[in-house]
Amino acid sequence: MKDTARVIVTYDCPRSCPNCCNEHIGNVPAVNFEDLLKYKELVITGGEPMMIGARVVEMIHRIRQSGYAGKIWLYTAELNVQRWADKMVLQEVDGITYTFHYEYSQRDITLLKRLTGHIKELNKTGGLNSRSFRLLIDRRLEKEIDWKDIKIPGVWDEVRLLKWKDDECPLPDNEELIYYDLERE
Ligand code: SF4
């Protein structure tokens, strides 16, 4: 068993990125709640986990109430800080990795600007101290979008331009992929 579990909590996603990793992953072992607690770190992913944001909040609360002391991270491409659950998730996780995909809409830009502004405000009051925020941007968009309200110093711990994958999506050596069906729990 590896130290970190990358936990697919739903395969649903409002996007349809060409060559989505989930097309390559094959059969992912399904686990129950107790299995989650055996890992040192959990990375919540999908699909798009924030399509079921309230359930993600419940899941994290349940994990913490079970005495779990490991880190919990979230991978998402859509976080809407005008929704209660999304704001709550920001408070509960140790960090997020937010991916801005090539096929985007004006709404995606608006959501990311709002999220950036929200993190900036909370940082001023110390509300999100010790959390880590990483922004991954499809590098084809580097010059297409005005990033001035997004790439704000002191907000994102890391902003990285990504080359979109044309092949499979290997996991880091210390991670394993599991499926926890949060929609049915
Ligand atoms: S956002 Fe992620 S899960 Fe959804 S289609 Fe794109 S790569 Fe796949």
PDB file of C-alpha atoms and ligand atoms in Angstrom:
ATOM      1  CA  MET A   1       0.000   0.000   0.000  1.00  0.00           C
ATOM      2  CA  LYS A   2       1.335   3.443  -0.923  1.00  0.00           C
ATOM      3  CA  ASP A   3       1.414   6.526   1.286  1.00  0.00           C
ATOM      4  CA  THR A   4      -0.967   8.661  -0.732  1.00  0.00           C
ATOM      5  CA  ALA A   5      -4.340   7.798  -2.203  1.00  0.00           C
ATOM      6  CA  ARG A   6      -5.672   9.727  -5.118  1.00  0.00           C
ATOM      7  CA  VAL A   7      -9.364   9.289  -4.488  1.00  0.00           C
ATOM      8  CA  ILE A   8     -11.842   9.547  -7.326  1.00  0.00           C
ATOM      9  CA  VAL A   9     -15.101  10.505  -5.623  1.00  0.00           C
ATOM     10  CA  THR A  10     -17.095  10.827  -8.833  1.00  0.00           C
ATOM     11  CA  TYR A  11     -16.450  10.237 -12.506  1.00  0.00           C
ATOM     12  CA  ASP A  12     -18.945  12.916 -13.475  1.00  0.00           C
ATOM     13  CA  CYS A  13     -17.542  16.097 -14.914  1.00  0.00           C
ATOM     14  CA  PRO A  14     -19.162  19.009 -16.751  1.00  0.00           C
ATOM     15  CA  ARG A  15     -16.178  19.203 -19.098  1.00  0.00           C
ATOM     16  CA  SER A  16     -15.101  16.875 -21.841  1.00  0.00           C
ATOM     17  CA  CYS A  17     -11.396  17.521 -22.213  1.00  0.00           C
ATOM     18  CA  PRO A  18      -9.895  15.548 -25.081  1.00  0.00           C
ATOM     19  CA  ASN A  19      -7.791  12.697 -23.757  1.00  0.00           C
ATOM     20  CA  CYS A  20      -9.040  13.046 -20.185  1.00  0.00           C
ATOM     21  CA  CYS A  21      -6.935  10.884 -17.849  1.00  0.00           C
ATOM     22  CA  ASN A  22     -10.026   8.953 -16.834  1.00  0.00           C
ATOM     23  CA  GLU A  23     -10.126   7.465 -20.318  1.00  0.00           C
ATOM     24  CA  HIS A  24      -6.851   5.665 -19.627  1.00  0.00           C
ATOM     25  CA  ILE A  25      -7.069   4.513 -16.064  1.00  0.00           C
ATOM     26  CA  GLY A  26      -8.895   1.240 -16.555  1.00  0.00           C
ATOM     27  CA  ASN A  27     -10.422  -0.490 -13.589  1.00  0.00           C
ATOM     28  CA  VAL A  28      -9.878   1.521 -10.420  1.00  0.00           C
ATOM     29  CA  PRO A  29     -10.335  -0.455  -7.180  1.00  0.00           C
ATOM     30  CA  ALA A  30     -13.371   0.671  -5.195  1.00  0.00           C
ATOM     31  CA  VAL A  31     -12.825   1.168  -1.471  1.00  0.00           C
ATOM     32  CA  ASN A  32     -14.976   1.758   1.565  1.00  0.00           C
ATOM     33  CA  PHE A  33     -14.711   4.573   4.080  1.00  0.00           C
ATOM     34  CA  GLU A  34     -12.395   2.753   6.509  1.00  0.00           C
ATOM     35  CA  ASP A  35      -9.882   2.105   3.732  1.00  0.00           C
ATOM     36  CA  LEU A  36      -9.420   5.853   3.264  1.00  0.00           C
ATOM     37  CA  LEU A  37      -8.128   6.179   6.815  1.00  0.00           C
ATOM     38  CA  LYS A  38      -5.195   3.823   6.147  1.00  0.00           C
ATOM     39  CA  TYR A  39      -3.362   6.289   3.918  1.00  0.00           C
ATOM     40  CA  LYS A  40      -1.055   9.054   5.100  1.00  0.00           C
ATOM     41  CA  GLU A  41      -2.449  11.561   2.620  1.00  0.00           C
ATOM     42  CA  LEU A  42      -5.615  11.811   0.570  1.00  0.00           C
ATOM     43  CA  VAL A  43      -6.019  13.657  -2.712  1.00  0.00           C
ATOM     44  CA  ILE A  44      -9.690  14.149  -3.572  1.00  0.00           C
ATOM     45  CA  THR A  45     -10.292  14.197  -7.307  1.00  0.00           C
ATOM     46  CA  GLY A  46     -12.734  13.163 -10.005  1.00  0.00           C
ATOM     47  CA  GLY A  47     -14.302  13.820 -12.464  1.00  0.00           C
ATOM     48  CA  GLU A  48     -15.162  17.104 -10.879  1.00  0.00           C
ATOM     49  CA  PRO A  49     -15.501  16.669  -7.099  1.00  0.00           C
ATOM     50  CA  MET A  50     -17.033  20.098  -6.647  1.00  0.00           C
ATOM     51  CA  MET A  51     -20.094  18.980  -8.599  1.00  0.00           C
ATOM     52  CA  ILE A  52     -20.914  17.291  -5.297  1.00  0.00           C
ATOM     53  CA  GLY A  53     -19.236  19.877  -3.074  1.00  0.00           C
ATOM     54  CA  ALA A  54     -21.568  19.438  -0.095  1.00  0.00           C
ATOM     55  CA  ARG A  55     -20.779  15.723  -0.059  1.00  0.00           C
ATOM     56  CA  VAL A  56     -17.076  16.480  -0.205  1.00  0.00           C
ATOM     57  CA  VAL A  57     -17.456  18.692   2.872  1.00  0.00           C
ATOM     58  CA  GLU A  58     -19.316  15.900   4.679  1.00  0.00           C
ATOM     59  CA  MET A  59     -16.674  13.390   3.649  1.00  0.00           C
ATOM     60  CA  ILE A  60     -13.830  15.539   5.003  1.00  0.00           C
ATOM     61  CA  HIS A  61     -15.695  16.155   8.269  1.00  0.00           C
ATOM     62  CA  ARG A  62     -16.309  12.428   8.659  1.00  0.00           C
ATOM     63  CA  ILE A  63     -12.647  11.642   7.961  1.00  0.00           C
ATOM     64  CA  ARG A  64     -11.490  14.199  10.511  1.00  0.00           C
ATOM     65  CA  GLN A  65     -14.021  13.042  13.088  1.00  0.00           C
ATOM     66  CA  SER A  66     -12.579   9.555  12.700  1.00  0.00           C
ATOM     67  CA  GLY A  67      -9.276  10.880  14.007  1.00  0.00           C
ATOM     68  CA  TYR A  68      -7.502  11.089  10.675  1.00  0.00           C
ATOM     69  CA  ALA A  69      -4.473  13.394  11.012  1.00  0.00           C
ATOM     70  CA  GLY A  70      -3.043  13.172   7.486  1.00  0.00           C
ATOM     71  CA  LYS A  71      -3.146  15.852   4.852  1.00  0.00           C
ATOM     72  CA  ILE A  72      -6.180  16.186   2.608  1.00  0.00           C
ATOM     73  CA  TRP A  73      -5.835  17.857  -0.792  1.00  0.00           C
ATOM     74  CA  LEU A  74      -8.350  18.703  -3.482  1.00  0.00           C
ATOM     75  CA  TYR A  75      -7.907  18.641  -7.257  1.00  0.00           C
ATOM     76  CA  THR A  76     -10.558  20.680  -9.017  1.00  0.00           C
ATOM     77  CA  ALA A  77     -11.230  22.742 -12.108  1.00  0.00           C
ATOM     78  CA  GLU A  78     -14.295  24.521 -10.799  1.00  0.00           C
ATOM     79  CA  LEU A  79     -14.586  26.188  -7.446  1.00  0.00           C
ATOM     80  CA  ASN A  80     -17.342  28.754  -6.980  1.00  0.00           C
ATOM     81  CA  VAL A  81     -16.761  30.784  -3.825  1.00  0.00           C
ATOM     82  CA  GLN A  82     -20.326  32.081  -3.994  1.00  0.00           C
ATOM     83  CA  ARG A  83     -21.457  28.615  -2.950  1.00  0.00           C
ATOM     84  CA  TRP A  84     -21.401  27.639   0.701  1.00  0.00           C
ATOM     85  CA  ALA A  85     -19.851  24.218   0.200  1.00  0.00           C
ATOM     86  CA  ASP A  86     -17.039  25.522  -1.975  1.00  0.00           C
ATOM     87  CA  LYS A  87     -16.030  28.106   0.607  1.00  0.00           C
ATOM     88  CA  MET A  88     -16.201  25.468   3.320  1.00  0.00           C
ATOM     89  CA  VAL A  89     -13.985  23.068   1.355  1.00  0.00           C
ATOM     90  CA  LEU A  90     -11.340  25.785   1.139  1.00  0.00           C
ATOM     91  CA  GLN A  91     -11.319  25.940   4.936  1.00  0.00           C
ATOM     92  CA  GLU A  92     -11.186  22.191   5.401  1.00  0.00           C
ATOM     93  CA  VAL A  93      -8.472  21.003   3.028  1.00  0.00           C
ATOM     94  CA  ASP A  94      -4.730  21.474   3.373  1.00  0.00           C
ATOM     95  CA  GLY A  95      -4.541  22.785  -0.144  1.00  0.00           C
ATOM     96  CA  ILE A  96      -5.999  22.784  -3.614  1.00  0.00           C
ATOM     97  CA  THR A  97      -4.655  22.263  -7.075  1.00  0.00           C
ATOM     98  CA  TYR A  98      -6.832  24.218  -9.474  1.00  0.00           C
ATOM     99  CA  THR A  99      -6.551  23.454 -13.168  1.00  0.00           C
ATOM    100  CA  PHE A 100      -7.597  25.914 -15.832  1.00  0.00           C
ATOM    101  CA  HIS A 101      -8.326  23.892 -18.955  1.00  0.00           C
ATOM    102  CA  TYR A 102      -7.909  24.811 -22.582  1.00  0.00           C
ATOM    103  CA  GLU A 103     -11.604  24.779 -23.453  1.00  0.00           C
ATOM    104  CA  TYR A 104     -12.851  27.508 -21.192  1.00  0.00           C
ATOM    105  CA  SER A 105     -15.767  29.928 -20.983  1.00  0.00           C
ATOM    106  CA  GLN A 106     -16.125  33.452 -19.633  1.00  0.00           C
ATOM    107  CA  ARG A 107     -17.712  31.855 -16.574  1.00  0.00           C
ATOM    108  CA  ASP A 108     -14.504  29.887 -15.920  1.00  0.00           C
ATOM    109  CA  ILE A 109     -12.517  33.122 -15.943  1.00  0.00           C
ATOM    110  CA  THR A 110     -15.032  34.767 -13.610  1.00  0.00           C
ATOM    111  CA  LEU A 111     -14.902  31.843 -11.160  1.00  0.00           C
ATOM    112  CA  LEU A 112     -11.119  31.866 -11.107  1.00  0.00           C
ATOM    113  CA  LYS A 113     -10.958  35.628 -10.562  1.00  0.00           C
ATOM    114  CA  ARG A 114     -13.438  35.332  -7.704  1.00  0.00           C
ATOM    115  CA  LEU A 115     -11.464  32.488  -6.161  1.00  0.00           C
ATOM    116  CA  THR A 116      -8.238  34.483  -6.465  1.00  0.00           C
ATOM    117  CA  GLY A 117      -9.878  37.514  -4.818  1.00  0.00           C
ATOM    118  CA  HIS A 118     -11.336  35.320  -2.082  1.00  0.00           C
ATOM    119  CA  ILE A 119      -7.967  33.749  -1.229  1.00  0.00           C
ATOM    120  CA  LYS A 120      -6.372  37.188  -1.267  1.00  0.00           C
ATOM    121  CA  GLU A 121      -8.936  38.560   1.211  1.00  0.00           C
ATOM    122  CA  LEU A 122      -8.677  35.567   3.520  1.00  0.00           C
ATOM    123  CA  ASN A 123      -4.893  35.758   3.448  1.00  0.00           C
ATOM    124  CA  LYS A 124      -5.111  39.336   4.705  1.00  0.00           C
ATOM    125  CA  THR A 125      -6.971  38.166   7.787  1.00  0.00           C
ATOM    126  CA  GLY A 126      -4.895  35.014   8.218  1.00  0.00           C
ATOM    127  CA  GLY A 127      -7.995  32.942   7.454  1.00  0.00           C
ATOM    128  CA  LEU A 128      -6.248  30.454   5.188  1.00  0.00           C
ATOM    129  CA  ASN A 129      -2.759  30.380   6.633  1.00  0.00           C
ATOM    130  CA  SER A 130      -0.741  27.212   6.096  1.00  0.00           C
ATOM    131  CA  ARG A 131      -2.890  26.124   3.185  1.00  0.00           C
ATOM    132  CA  SER A 132      -1.336  25.617  -0.194  1.00  0.00           C
ATOM    133  CA  PHE A 133      -2.832  26.885  -3.454  1.00  0.00           C
ATOM    134  CA  ARG A 134      -1.492  25.691  -6.800  1.00  0.00           C
ATOM    135  CA  LEU A 135      -2.775  26.889 -10.136  1.00  0.00           C
ATOM    136  CA  LEU A 136      -2.125  24.846 -13.261  1.00  0.00           C
ATOM    137  CA  ILE A 137      -2.846  26.527 -16.586  1.00  0.00           C
ATOM    138  CA  ASP A 138      -2.912  24.907 -19.992  1.00  0.00           C
ATOM    139  CA  ARG A 139       0.044  26.614 -21.561  1.00  0.00           C
ATOM    140  CA  ARG A 140      -1.777  27.221 -24.830  1.00  0.00           C
ATOM    141  CA  LEU A 141      -3.723  29.870 -22.894  1.00  0.00           C
ATOM    142  CA  GLU A 142      -0.723  31.753 -21.604  1.00  0.00           C
ATOM    143  CA  LYS A 143      -1.076  34.599 -24.064  1.00  0.00           C
ATOM    144  CA  GLU A 144      -4.770  34.238 -24.799  1.00  0.00           C
ATOM    145  CA  ILE A 145      -6.053  35.415 -21.436  1.00  0.00           C
ATOM    146  CA  ASP A 146      -5.309  38.505 -19.393  1.00  0.00           C
ATOM    147  CA  TRP A 147      -4.018  36.989 -16.142  1.00  0.00           C
ATOM    148  CA  LYS A 148      -3.493  40.221 -14.246  1.00  0.00           C
ATOM    149  CA  ASP A 149      -6.363  39.679 -11.774  1.00  0.00           C
ATOM    150  CA  ILE A 150      -5.349  36.048 -11.299  1.00  0.00           C
ATOM    151  CA  LYS A 151      -1.584  35.769 -11.122  1.00  0.00           C
ATOM    152  CA  ILE A 152      -1.432  38.026  -8.091  1.00  0.00           C
ATOM    153  CA  PRO A 153       1.720  37.794  -5.980  1.00  0.00           C
ATOM    154  CA  GLY A 154       1.102  36.205  -2.615  1.00  0.00           C
ATOM    155  CA  VAL A 155      -2.125  34.445  -3.600  1.00  0.00           C
ATOM    156  CA  TRP A 156      -1.000  31.317  -5.438  1.00  0.00           C
ATOM    157  CA  ASP A 157       1.901  29.379  -3.965  1.00  0.00           C
ATOM    158  CA  GLU A 158       2.639  28.056  -7.405  1.00  0.00           C
ATOM    159  CA  VAL A 159       1.428  28.909 -10.908  1.00  0.00           C
ATOM    160  CA  ARG A 160       2.543  26.398 -13.494  1.00  0.00           C
ATOM    161  CA  LEU A 161       1.972  26.182 -17.230  1.00  0.00           C
ATOM    162  CA  LEU A 162       1.060  22.671 -18.277  1.00  0.00           C
ATOM    163  CA  LYS A 163       1.582  20.888 -21.517  1.00  0.00           C
ATOM    164  CA  TRP A 164      -1.622  18.967 -22.143  1.00  0.00           C
ATOM    165  CA  LYS A 165      -1.065  15.256 -22.043  1.00  0.00           C
ATOM    166  CA  ASP A 166      -1.284  13.333 -25.282  1.00  0.00           C
ATOM    167  CA  ASP A 167      -0.697  10.013 -23.617  1.00  0.00           C
ATOM    168  CA  GLU A 168      -1.449   8.225 -20.386  1.00  0.00           C
ATOM    169  CA  CYS A 169      -1.326   9.954 -17.008  1.00  0.00           C
ATOM    170  CA  PRO A 170       1.203   8.207 -14.797  1.00  0.00           C
ATOM    171  CA  LEU A 171       0.807   8.652 -11.062  1.00  0.00           C
ATOM    172  CA  PRO A 172       3.693   9.716  -8.847  1.00  0.00           C
ATOM    173  CA  ASP A 173       5.506   6.698  -7.343  1.00  0.00           C
ATOM    174  CA  ASN A 174       4.073   7.203  -3.864  1.00  0.00           C
ATOM    175  CA  GLU A 175       0.418   7.417  -4.981  1.00  0.00           C
ATOM    176  CA  GLU A 176      -2.243   4.908  -5.832  1.00  0.00           C
ATOM    177  CA  LEU A 177      -5.572   5.496  -7.451  1.00  0.00           C
ATOM    178  CA  ILE A 178      -8.748   4.374  -5.722  1.00  0.00           C
ATOM    179  CA  TYR A 179     -12.475   4.962  -6.186  1.00  0.00           C
ATOM    180  CA  TYR A 180     -14.687   5.992  -3.296  1.00  0.00           C
ATOM    181  CA  ASP A 181     -18.241   6.356  -4.546  1.00  0.00           C
ATOM    182  CA  LEU A 182     -19.286   9.501  -2.766  1.00  0.00           C
ATOM    183  CA  GLU A 183     -22.520   9.821  -4.701  1.00  0.00           C
ATOM    184  CA  ARG A 184     -23.803   6.604  -3.169  1.00  0.00           C
ATOM    185  CA  GLU A 185     -22.386   6.969   0.327  1.00  0.00           C
TER     186      GLU A 185
HETATM  187  S1  SF4 B   1     -11.820  18.452 -16.087  1.00  0.00           S
HETATM  188 FE1  SF4 B   1     -10.512  16.695 -15.583  1.00  0.00          FE
HETATM  189  S2  SF4 B   1     -11.962  15.003 -15.248  1.00  0.00           S
HETATM  190 FE2  SF4 B   1     -13.076  16.612 -16.331  1.00  0.00          FE
HETATM  191  S3  SF4 B   1     -12.904  16.028 -18.506  1.00  0.00           S
HETATM  192 FE3  SF4 B   1     -11.240  17.494 -18.035  1.00  0.00          FE
HETATM  193  S4  SF4 B   1      -9.471  16.200 -17.513  1.00  0.00           S
HETATM  194 FE4  SF4 B   1     -11.314  14.912 -17.394  1.00  0.00          FE
END
